[in-house]
C-alpha cells in the first residue's frame, strides 16, 4: 500500500485536493479549510518540481497549513476593522461622552447625564461617578451596570457649558 | 511505512486541533469561553482563536435586544380595585458573562421582577391614575428594577405597558357608574329645562298683565279726555247732543231688530225724555 501510494500520488492529486478543500470552506463556517486547501496546492506545485516521499508531503502540507493559519490570525485578521457595533451594546456605549445635567444631592456620586444622541434607546441615563462632577461637566462612560452607567470625569472639561 | 502512519496521524491531529481552536462568532452574538471549567473570556463577533482542548465555548449569548412578553396579572390598586395589566419588555445583554454566571435563567428572573415591580407600583396608585399614567409607571418600573438587574449584566431598554384593563366586575360597575352619571345629568337637564320654561311662562304672564294694566290706564285716560272734549264741546247747548244720542239710540234699536233671533223689544214711549234722563245723569 505504501509503495502503491508513493507511486501513484501525482502532483495534480494535491492540487485537486487543494481546490476541493477550498470549496469545502463553503460548507464549514470556520475559515480553516481554505488554508489547508492553499497548502495542498502549494505542496502539489512543489511536488511538480521536487519529488518527495508521501510522509514528507503530508508533513509539508500540515506545516504549511499551520503557518498559514497562524499568520492569518496573528497579523491579517486583527487588522480587519469592526464595521458595525450594532448588537454590541457594551462596545457602543463605552467611551461615549455625556453631559452631566443633574447631580443627586442625597446620593453622592450619582446623578443624571445626557448624550447628544440616544444610545441604547435612551439619551438620559443615571450614572455613578467617583470623581467630583457638577452639572455641566463632561463625563466618559467606563462601564454599564444595569440601567446605570459607571463614568469618570472627562479630561477635556475645558469646553464645559 | 511507520513514517506515513505518523504523518497521517499528525495531519489528523492538526486538522482537529485547528478546527477546535478557531471560532467564528456571528455579529449579534458573543460566546463565553471557559478554561477548564472557569470563565476565561468572551469572544466578540468575527474570527477568534481559542486554545484547543483546554478552552471550550460553553454559552452562545445573543447581544441583540430581546423582546419579552410579561404575562397579564391581576393587580390591586390603592383604592382596592382589581385591574389586569400586562407589559412588554425590551432587554439587552450587555455583559454576557454576568448574564450567564449571575443568574440561572435571566429571562424568567427579569419577567418575575417586572411582574412584582409592576404590582408594587400600581398598588401605590389609585385606579384612575393607574389607568391614565402609563409613562409614569414605565419610568418607575425602569428605575425600580435597574439595580436588581445590574448584577446580571442586563440593561432594561424599555418597558411598555401593553394593556391595563379593569377586571370584568370592575368594568361592569364602571360602566354602570358612568351610565348613572349620564342619567343624573339628563335628569338635571330636564329639570333645568322645566324650571326655565316655568320662569319664562311666569315672566310672560307678568309682562302681559303689566301691559294689560297699562292699556287699561291708557284707555281710561283716553275716555276721560274724550269725555272732557265732548263736555267742552257741548257746554250748555244740549240740543245737538240730544239729537245725536237719539239718532244713535234709534240706530241701535234698528240693529237689535235686524238680528234674527226671536225677541221682544221694549221701547220707551217717550224717547226724548229717556235720552234726556241719560243726559241729566251725566250732568
Short mmCIF file of C-alpha atoms in Angstrom, two decimals:
data_model
loop_
_atom_site.label_atom_id
_atom_site.label_comp_id
_atom_site.label_asym_id
_atom_site.label_seq_id
_atom_site.Cartn_x
_atom_site.Cartn_y
_atom_site.Cartn_z
CA UNK A 1 0.00 0.00 0.00
CA UNK A 2 2.78 2.34 0.99
CA UNK A 3 4.63 1.73 -2.23
CA UNK A 4 1.43 1.98 -4.21
CA UNK A 5 0.61 5.33 -2.66
CA UNK A 6 4.18 6.54 -3.18
CA UNK A 7 4.00 5.52 -6.80
CA UNK A 8 0.52 6.76 -7.61
CA UNK A 9 0.13 10.10 -5.85
CA UNK A 10 0.96 12.64 -8.51
CA UNK A 11 1.40 16.41 -8.06
CA UNK A 12 -2.05 17.12 -9.57
CA UNK A 13 -3.71 15.00 -6.91
CA UNK A 14 -2.54 17.54 -4.37
CA UNK A 15 -3.71 20.45 -6.47
CA UNK A 16 -7.18 18.90 -6.94
CA UNK A 17 -7.34 18.12 -3.21
CA UNK A 18 -6.45 21.76 -2.52
CA UNK A 19 -9.26 23.04 -4.69
CA UNK A 20 -11.73 20.58 -3.15
CA UNK A 21 -10.74 21.69 0.34
CA UNK A 22 -11.05 25.34 -0.63
CA UNK A 23 -14.53 24.59 -1.97
CA UNK A 24 -15.33 22.78 1.29
CA UNK A 25 -14.90 26.14 3.01
CA UNK A 26 -18.38 27.00 1.75
CA UNK A 27 -19.88 24.18 3.80
CA UNK A 28 -17.98 24.82 7.03
CA UNK A 29 -18.16 28.23 8.68
CA UNK A 30 -14.65 28.14 10.06
CA UNK A 31 -12.22 29.72 7.60
CA UNK A 32 -9.79 26.87 8.15
CA UNK A 33 -10.21 24.62 5.14
CA UNK A 34 -9.12 27.41 2.83
CA UNK A 35 -5.63 27.36 4.35
CA UNK A 36 -5.42 23.58 4.14
CA UNK A 37 -6.51 23.80 0.52
CA UNK A 38 -3.99 26.53 -0.24
CA UNK A 39 -1.25 24.49 1.40
CA UNK A 40 -2.26 21.43 -0.61
CA UNK A 41 -2.00 23.45 -3.83
CA UNK A 42 1.46 24.67 -2.76
CA UNK A 43 2.53 21.08 -1.96
CA UNK A 44 1.29 19.99 -5.41
CA UNK A 45 3.25 22.79 -7.07
CA UNK A 46 6.43 21.84 -5.17
CA UNK A 47 5.92 18.15 -6.00
CA UNK A 48 5.88 19.10 -9.68
CA UNK A 49 9.49 20.28 -9.34
CA UNK A 50 10.85 18.29 -6.35
CA UNK A 51 9.86 14.62 -5.86
CA UNK A 52 9.16 13.76 -2.19
CA UNK A 53 8.02 10.68 -0.23
CA UNK A 54 4.37 10.69 0.80
CA UNK A 55 5.05 11.21 4.54
CA UNK A 56 7.17 14.19 3.63
CA UNK A 57 4.34 15.56 1.51
CA UNK A 58 1.88 15.16 4.34
CA UNK A 59 4.20 16.82 6.86
CA UNK A 60 4.94 19.67 4.48
CA UNK A 61 1.20 20.13 3.91
CA UNK A 62 0.38 20.27 7.62
CA UNK A 63 3.25 22.59 8.47
CA UNK A 64 2.32 24.94 5.64
CA UNK A 65 -1.29 24.91 6.79
CA UNK A 66 -0.32 25.71 10.37
CA UNK A 67 1.91 28.57 9.24
CA UNK A 68 -0.89 29.91 7.06
CA UNK A 69 -3.45 29.77 9.84
CA UNK A 70 -1.07 31.31 12.34
CA UNK A 71 -0.08 34.16 10.02
CA UNK A 72 -3.72 34.80 9.26
CA UNK A 73 -4.73 35.01 12.91
CA UNK A 74 -1.63 36.80 14.09
CA UNK A 75 -1.30 39.55 11.52
CA UNK A 76 -4.04 39.68 8.95
CA UNK A 77 -7.31 39.09 10.76
CA UNK A 78 -6.74 41.61 13.60
CA UNK A 79 -6.32 44.38 11.06
CA UNK A 80 -9.93 43.89 9.93
CA UNK A 81 -11.93 46.70 11.48
CA UNK A 82 -15.24 46.15 13.20
CA UNK A 83 -17.66 47.73 10.77
CA UNK A 84 -20.71 47.87 12.98
CA UNK A 85 -21.28 47.97 16.69
CA UNK A 86 -24.94 47.08 16.31
CA UNK A 87 -25.76 44.25 18.64
CA UNK A 88 -22.74 45.13 20.76
CA UNK A 89 -24.28 47.29 23.45
CA UNK A 90 -21.27 47.50 25.71
CA UNK A 91 -18.81 48.41 22.97
CA UNK A 92 -21.12 51.07 21.56
CA UNK A 93 -21.59 52.64 25.00
CA UNK A 94 -18.09 52.58 26.45
CA UNK A 95 -16.05 55.67 25.58
CA UNK A 96 -19.08 57.85 24.86
CA UNK A 97 -19.00 61.33 26.31
CA UNK A 98 -22.06 62.70 28.06
CA UNK A 99 -23.04 65.90 29.78
CA UNK A 100 -23.98 65.90 33.46
CA UNK A 101 -27.39 67.52 33.78
CA UNK A 102 -28.00 66.96 37.46
CA UNK A 103 -26.29 65.55 40.49
CA UNK A 104 -28.13 63.58 43.13
CA UNK A 105 -27.83 65.58 46.33
CA UNK A 106 -28.95 62.73 48.55
CA UNK A 107 -26.66 60.20 46.94
CA UNK A 108 -23.13 61.48 46.43
CA UNK A 109 -21.52 60.42 43.18
CA UNK A 110 -24.80 59.67 41.47
CA UNK A 111 -26.73 61.76 39.00
CA UNK A 112 -28.14 62.04 35.51
CA UNK A 113 -26.28 62.60 32.28
CA UNK A 114 -27.40 63.26 28.76
CA UNK A 115 -25.97 62.21 25.42
CA UNK A 116 -26.40 64.28 22.29
CA UNK A 117 -27.90 61.28 20.51
CA UNK A 118 -29.78 58.42 22.14
CA UNK A 119 -27.56 55.43 22.88
CA UNK A 120 -29.23 52.07 23.60
CA UNK A 121 -32.59 53.72 23.11
CA UNK A 122 -32.19 56.45 25.69
CA UNK A 123 -30.43 59.79 25.84
CA UNK A 124 -30.73 60.32 29.58
CA UNK A 125 -29.02 57.87 31.90
CA UNK A 126 -28.36 57.58 35.60
CA UNK A 127 -24.66 57.48 36.35
CA UNK A 128 -22.28 56.64 39.14
CA UNK A 129 -19.05 58.64 39.25
CA UNK A 130 -16.23 58.54 41.75
CA UNK A 131 -14.72 61.83 40.56
CA UNK A 132 -16.25 65.09 41.68
CA UNK A 133 -18.53 66.31 38.91
CA UNK A 134 -21.05 69.07 38.76
CA UNK A 135 -23.87 69.81 36.31
CA UNK A 136 -22.39 70.95 33.02
CA UNK A 137 -19.21 68.91 33.18
CA UNK A 138 -18.46 66.14 30.70
CA UNK A 139 -18.01 62.52 31.68
CA UNK A 140 -16.80 59.45 29.80
CA UNK A 141 -18.55 56.10 30.09
CA UNK A 142 -16.39 53.34 31.52
CA UNK A 143 -18.88 50.54 32.12
CA UNK A 144 -22.57 49.71 32.27
CA UNK A 145 -24.25 48.37 35.38
CA UNK A 146 -27.88 47.57 34.72
CA UNK A 147 -29.51 50.83 33.73
CA UNK A 148 -26.76 52.87 35.35
CA UNK A 149 -23.51 53.96 33.75
CA UNK A 150 -20.17 53.93 35.51
CA UNK A 151 -18.41 57.11 34.37
CA UNK A 152 -15.31 59.15 35.08
CA UNK A 153 -14.71 62.83 34.56
CA UNK A 154 -13.61 63.70 31.05
CA UNK A 155 -10.08 65.05 30.63
CA UNK A 156 -11.27 67.75 28.24
CA UNK A 157 -13.51 69.63 30.62
CA UNK A 158 -12.36 72.93 29.18
CA UNK A 159 -15.39 73.06 26.91
CA UNK A 160 -17.93 72.96 29.69
CA UNK A 161 -21.29 74.50 29.01
CA UNK B 1 5.83 2.82 6.43
CA UNK B 2 5.79 3.99 10.07
CA UNK B 3 6.63 7.48 8.86
CA UNK B 4 3.48 7.56 6.77
CA UNK B 5 1.29 6.50 9.72
CA UNK B 6 2.88 9.09 11.96
CA UNK B 7 2.44 11.73 9.28
CA UNK B 8 -1.21 10.75 8.73
CA UNK B 9 -1.91 10.81 12.48
CA UNK B 10 -0.19 14.17 12.73
CA UNK B 11 -2.35 15.51 9.90
CA UNK B 12 -5.46 14.29 11.68
CA UNK B 13 -4.35 15.86 14.95
CA UNK B 14 -3.60 19.19 13.31
CA UNK B 15 -6.91 19.27 11.47
CA UNK B 16 -8.92 18.51 14.60
CA UNK B 17 -6.87 20.95 16.68
CA UNK B 18 -7.27 23.79 14.25
CA UNK B 19 -10.98 23.09 13.92
CA UNK B 20 -11.37 23.18 17.69
CA UNK B 21 -9.22 26.25 18.04
CA UNK B 22 -10.95 28.52 15.58
CA UNK B 23 -14.26 30.08 16.49
CA UNK B 24 -16.28 32.28 14.17
CA UNK B 25 -18.80 34.33 16.13
CA UNK B 26 -21.56 35.88 14.04
CA UNK B 27 -22.45 39.55 14.54
CA UNK B 28 -25.10 39.91 17.23
CA UNK B 29 -23.73 37.12 19.41
CA UNK B 30 -21.00 36.69 21.95
CA UNK B 31 -19.54 33.40 23.06
CA UNK B 32 -18.41 32.59 26.57
CA UNK B 33 -15.15 30.66 26.81
CA UNK B 34 -14.33 28.56 29.85
CA UNK B 35 -10.82 27.37 30.53
CA UNK B 36 -11.01 24.10 32.46
CA UNK B 37 -14.39 24.99 33.95
CA UNK B 38 -13.54 28.59 34.84
CA UNK B 39 -14.63 31.65 32.93
CA UNK B 40 -11.80 32.74 30.68
CA UNK B 41 -13.03 35.28 28.15
CA UNK B 42 -15.88 36.45 25.97
CA UNK B 43 -15.48 36.13 22.23
CA UNK B 44 -16.67 39.10 20.18
CA UNK B 45 -18.12 38.82 16.66
CA UNK B 46 -15.66 37.77 13.98
CA UNK B 47 -12.85 35.24 13.91
CA UNK B 48 -11.43 34.17 17.22
CA UNK B 49 -8.78 31.74 18.23
CA UNK B 50 -9.01 29.73 21.41
CA UNK B 51 -6.58 27.22 22.83
CA UNK B 52 -7.93 23.81 21.84
CA UNK B 53 -8.63 21.07 24.41
CA UNK B 54 -8.43 23.35 27.46
CA UNK B 55 -10.74 26.13 26.31
CA UNK B 56 -14.32 25.43 25.37
CA UNK B 57 -17.19 27.59 24.24
CA UNK B 58 -19.93 26.91 26.79
CA UNK B 59 -22.57 29.55 26.04
CA UNK B 60 -23.63 31.35 22.92
CA UNK B 61 -25.40 34.51 24.02
CA UNK B 62 -27.30 36.88 21.77
CA UNK B 63 -26.47 40.54 22.28
CA UNK B 64 -29.42 41.72 20.25
CA UNK B 65 -32.38 43.19 22.10
CA UNK B 66 -34.64 40.52 23.49
CA UNK B 67 -38.38 41.14 23.44
CA UNK B 68 -40.08 39.66 26.46
CA UNK B 69 -43.77 39.30 26.91
CA UNK B 70 -44.70 39.87 30.52
CA UNK B 71 -47.88 37.85 31.09
CA UNK B 72 -51.06 39.50 32.30
CA UNK B 73 -51.63 39.60 36.02
CA UNK B 74 -54.27 40.90 38.36
CA UNK B 75 -53.16 43.91 40.37
CA UNK B 76 -54.96 45.60 43.24
CA UNK B 77 -54.82 49.38 43.22
CA UNK B 78 -54.64 51.61 46.25
CA UNK B 79 -58.41 52.06 46.24
CA UNK B 80 -58.94 48.29 46.19
CA UNK B 81 -59.92 47.97 42.55
CA UNK B 82 -58.66 44.96 40.63
CA UNK B 83 -57.07 45.63 37.25
CA UNK B 84 -55.39 43.29 34.79
CA UNK B 85 -52.08 44.54 33.44
CA UNK B 86 -49.56 43.04 31.05
CA UNK B 87 -46.37 44.51 29.71
CA UNK B 88 -43.69 44.03 27.12
CA UNK B 89 -40.02 44.47 27.98
CA UNK B 90 -37.01 45.01 25.80
CA UNK B 91 -33.78 43.89 27.40
CA UNK B 92 -30.22 43.82 26.15
CA UNK B 93 -27.45 41.63 27.46
CA UNK B 94 -24.54 43.98 27.96
CA UNK B 95 -22.18 41.64 29.81
CA UNK B 96 -22.82 38.07 28.67
CA UNK B 97 -20.57 36.62 31.36
CA UNK B 98 -22.65 38.22 34.11
CA UNK B 99 -25.87 37.05 32.50
CA UNK B 100 -24.54 33.50 32.29
CA UNK B 101 -22.96 33.21 35.71
CA UNK B 102 -25.03 35.71 37.70
CA UNK B 103 -28.46 34.18 37.29
CA UNK B 104 -29.83 30.78 36.41
CA UNK B 105 -32.42 31.92 33.85
CA UNK B 106 -32.25 35.63 33.21
CA UNK B 107 -35.45 35.78 31.14
CA UNK B 108 -37.51 34.17 33.87
CA UNK B 109 -35.80 36.29 36.51
CA UNK B 110 -36.50 39.56 34.72
CA UNK B 111 -40.04 38.55 33.89
CA UNK B 112 -40.83 37.84 37.53
CA UNK B 113 -39.03 41.01 38.60
CA UNK B 114 -41.06 43.16 36.25
CA UNK B 115 -44.27 41.47 37.33
CA UNK B 116 -43.67 42.11 41.01
CA UNK B 117 -42.40 45.65 40.43
CA UNK B 118 -45.45 46.43 38.30
CA UNK B 119 -47.69 45.10 41.04
CA UNK B 120 -45.95 47.24 43.64
CA UNK B 121 -46.09 50.39 41.52
CA UNK B 122 -49.75 50.07 40.59
CA UNK B 123 -50.53 49.14 44.20
CA UNK B 124 -49.43 52.62 45.22
CA UNK B 125 -51.72 54.33 42.73
CA UNK B 126 -55.42 54.99 42.67
CA UNK B 127 -57.37 53.26 39.92
CA UNK B 128 -57.97 56.37 37.83
CA UNK B 129 -54.32 57.44 37.84
CA UNK B 130 -53.15 53.88 37.14
CA UNK B 131 -55.35 53.74 34.08
CA UNK B 132 -54.15 57.06 32.73
CA UNK B 133 -50.47 57.44 33.64
CA UNK B 134 -48.63 54.75 31.71
CA UNK B 135 -45.49 56.83 31.23
CA UNK B 136 -45.04 57.31 34.93
CA UNK B 137 -45.46 53.57 35.53
CA UNK B 138 -42.84 52.92 32.86
CA UNK B 139 -40.31 55.30 34.41
CA UNK B 140 -40.85 53.89 37.89
CA UNK B 141 -40.50 50.34 36.57
CA UNK B 142 -37.20 51.13 34.88
CA UNK B 143 -35.80 52.85 37.93
CA UNK B 144 -37.15 50.19 40.25
CA UNK B 145 -35.53 47.15 38.72
CA UNK B 146 -32.37 48.79 37.39
CA UNK B 147 -30.29 47.95 40.44
CA UNK B 148 -31.60 44.40 40.60
CA UNK B 149 -30.59 43.57 37.05
CA UNK B 150 -27.21 45.29 37.19
CA UNK B 151 -25.64 42.14 38.65
CA UNK B 152 -26.83 40.18 35.66
CA UNK B 153 -25.17 42.43 33.09
CA UNK B 154 -28.50 43.25 31.54
CA UNK B 155 -29.88 46.64 30.57
CA UNK B 156 -33.61 47.16 30.52
CA UNK B 157 -34.07 49.29 27.45
CA UNK B 158 -37.75 49.91 27.85
CA UNK B 159 -40.88 48.53 29.41
CA UNK B 160 -44.18 49.24 27.74
CA UNK B 161 -47.47 48.62 29.46
CA UNK B 162 -49.46 46.84 26.78
CA UNK B 163 -52.93 46.56 28.25
CA UNK B 164 -54.17 47.83 31.53
CA UNK B 165 -57.77 46.87 31.95
CA UNK B 166 -60.15 46.82 34.86
CA UNK B 167 -61.34 43.31 35.70
CA UNK B 168 -64.73 42.17 34.38
CA UNK B 169 -66.74 43.10 37.50
CA UNK B 170 -64.86 46.37 37.81
CA UNK B 171 -65.59 47.17 34.19
CA UNK B 172 -69.31 46.46 34.69
CA UNK B 173 -69.52 48.71 37.73
CA UNK B 174 -67.54 51.44 35.99
CA UNK B 175 -69.93 51.33 33.07
CA UNK B 176 -72.84 51.40 35.49
CA UNK B 177 -71.31 54.38 37.22
CA UNK B 178 -70.85 56.33 34.03
CA UNK B 179 -74.37 55.42 32.88
CA UNK B 180 -75.78 56.61 36.20
CA UNK B 181 -73.77 59.78 35.92
CA UNK B 182 -75.19 60.41 32.47
CA UNK B 183 -78.70 59.68 33.70
CA UNK B 184 -78.19 62.12 36.54
CA UNK B 185 -77.08 64.74 34.08
CA UNK B 186 -80.10 64.05 31.88
CA UNK B 187 -82.47 64.42 34.83
CA UNK B 188 -80.81 67.64 35.90
CA UNK B 189 -81.00 68.96 32.36
CA UNK B 190 -84.67 68.07 32.14
CA UNK B 191 -85.41 69.77 35.47
CA UNK B 192 -83.41 72.79 34.38
CA UNK B 193 -85.49 72.97 31.22
CA UNK B 194 -88.77 72.71 33.12
CA UNK B 195 -87.64 75.38 35.57
CA UNK B 196 -86.60 77.71 32.78
CA UNK B 197 -89.88 77.11 30.99
CA UNK B 198 -91.92 77.87 34.13
CA UNK B 199 -89.92 81.01 34.82
CA UNK B 200 -90.30 82.19 31.26
CA UNK B 201 -94.03 81.50 31.32
CA UNK B 202 -94.48 83.43 34.57
CA UNK B 203 -92.43 86.26 33.18
CA UNK B 204 -94.65 86.27 30.13
CA UNK B 205 -97.75 86.43 32.28
CA UNK B 206 -96.27 89.22 34.36
CA UNK B 207 -95.33 91.17 31.26
CA UNK B 208 -98.78 90.63 29.76
CA UNK B 209 -100.53 91.75 32.98
CA UNK B 210 -98.35 94.81 33.18
CA UNK B 211 -99.17 95.71 29.63
CA UNK B 212 -102.89 94.99 30.19
CA UNK B 213 -102.91 97.30 33.19
CA UNK B 214 -101.07 99.94 31.22
CA UNK B 215 -103.56 99.56 28.39
CA UNK B 216 -106.46 99.96 30.81
CA UNK B 217 -104.90 103.11 32.19
CA UNK B 218 -104.34 104.48 28.71
CA UNK B 219 -107.92 103.58 27.73
CA UNK B 220 -109.32 105.24 30.84
CA UNK B 221 -107.23 108.31 30.18
CA UNK B 222 -108.42 108.37 26.59
CA UNK B 223 -112.07 108.04 27.74
CA UNK B 224 -111.56 110.81 30.21
CA UNK B 225 -110.09 113.04 27.57
CA UNK B 226 -112.80 112.22 25.06
CA UNK B 227 -115.50 112.91 27.66
CA UNK B 228 -113.72 116.09 28.57
CA UNK B 229 -113.63 117.20 24.95
CA UNK B 230 -117.28 116.21 24.48
CA UNK B 231 -118.20 118.11 27.60
CA UNK B 232 -116.22 121.09 26.41
CA UNK B 233 -117.95 120.90 23.05
CA UNK B 234 -121.43 120.55 24.48
CA UNK B 235 -121.27 123.13 27.27
CA UNK B 236 -124.85 124.44 27.66
CA UNK B 237 -126.06 123.53 24.24
CA UNK B 238 -127.91 120.27 24.77
CA UNK B 239 -129.94 120.00 21.64
CA UNK B 240 -127.40 118.71 19.15
CA UNK B 241 -126.22 116.19 21.66
CA UNK B 242 -129.71 115.05 22.33
CA UNK B 243 -130.22 114.76 18.60
CA UNK B 244 -127.06 112.70 18.15
CA UNK B 245 -127.96 110.48 21.05
CA UNK B 246 -131.42 109.95 19.69
CA UNK B 247 -130.03 109.04 16.33
CA UNK B 248 -127.61 106.54 17.88
CA UNK B 249 -130.45 105.16 20.00
CA UNK B 250 -132.65 104.56 17.02
CA UNK B 251 -129.73 103.02 15.12
CA UNK B 252 -129.16 100.64 17.97
CA UNK B 253 -132.80 99.74 18.01
CA UNK B 254 -132.67 99.04 14.27
CA UNK B 255 -129.71 96.78 14.71
CA UNK B 256 -131.44 94.92 17.51
CA UNK B 257 -134.46 94.35 15.34
CA UNK B 258 -132.37 93.11 12.46
CA UNK B 259 -130.74 90.26 14.37
CA UNK B 260 -132.53 87.01 13.55
CA UNK B 261 -133.23 85.55 16.98
CA UNK B 262 -136.68 85.73 18.48
CA UNK B 263 -137.01 88.82 20.64
CA UNK B 264 -139.30 91.13 22.36
CA UNK B 265 -138.03 94.64 22.42
CA UNK B 266 -139.47 97.09 24.82
CA UNK B 267 -139.08 100.64 23.63
CA UNK B 268 -139.59 103.64 25.87
CA UNK B 269 -142.55 105.64 24.76
CA UNK B 270 -141.04 108.98 25.23
CA UNK B 271 -137.73 108.61 23.54
CA UNK B 272 -136.67 112.15 24.04
CA UNK B 273 -137.31 112.02 27.75
CA UNK B 274 -135.41 108.84 28.06
CA UNK B 275 -132.40 110.31 26.38
CA UNK B 276 -132.76 113.45 28.39
CA UNK B 277 -132.81 111.38 31.55
CA UNK B 278 -129.49 109.88 30.48
CA UNK B 279 -128.07 113.26 29.80
CA UNK B 280 -129.25 114.53 33.19
CA UNK B 281 -127.43 111.68 34.83
CA UNK B 282 -124.30 112.74 33.06
CA UNK B 283 -124.72 116.19 34.29
#
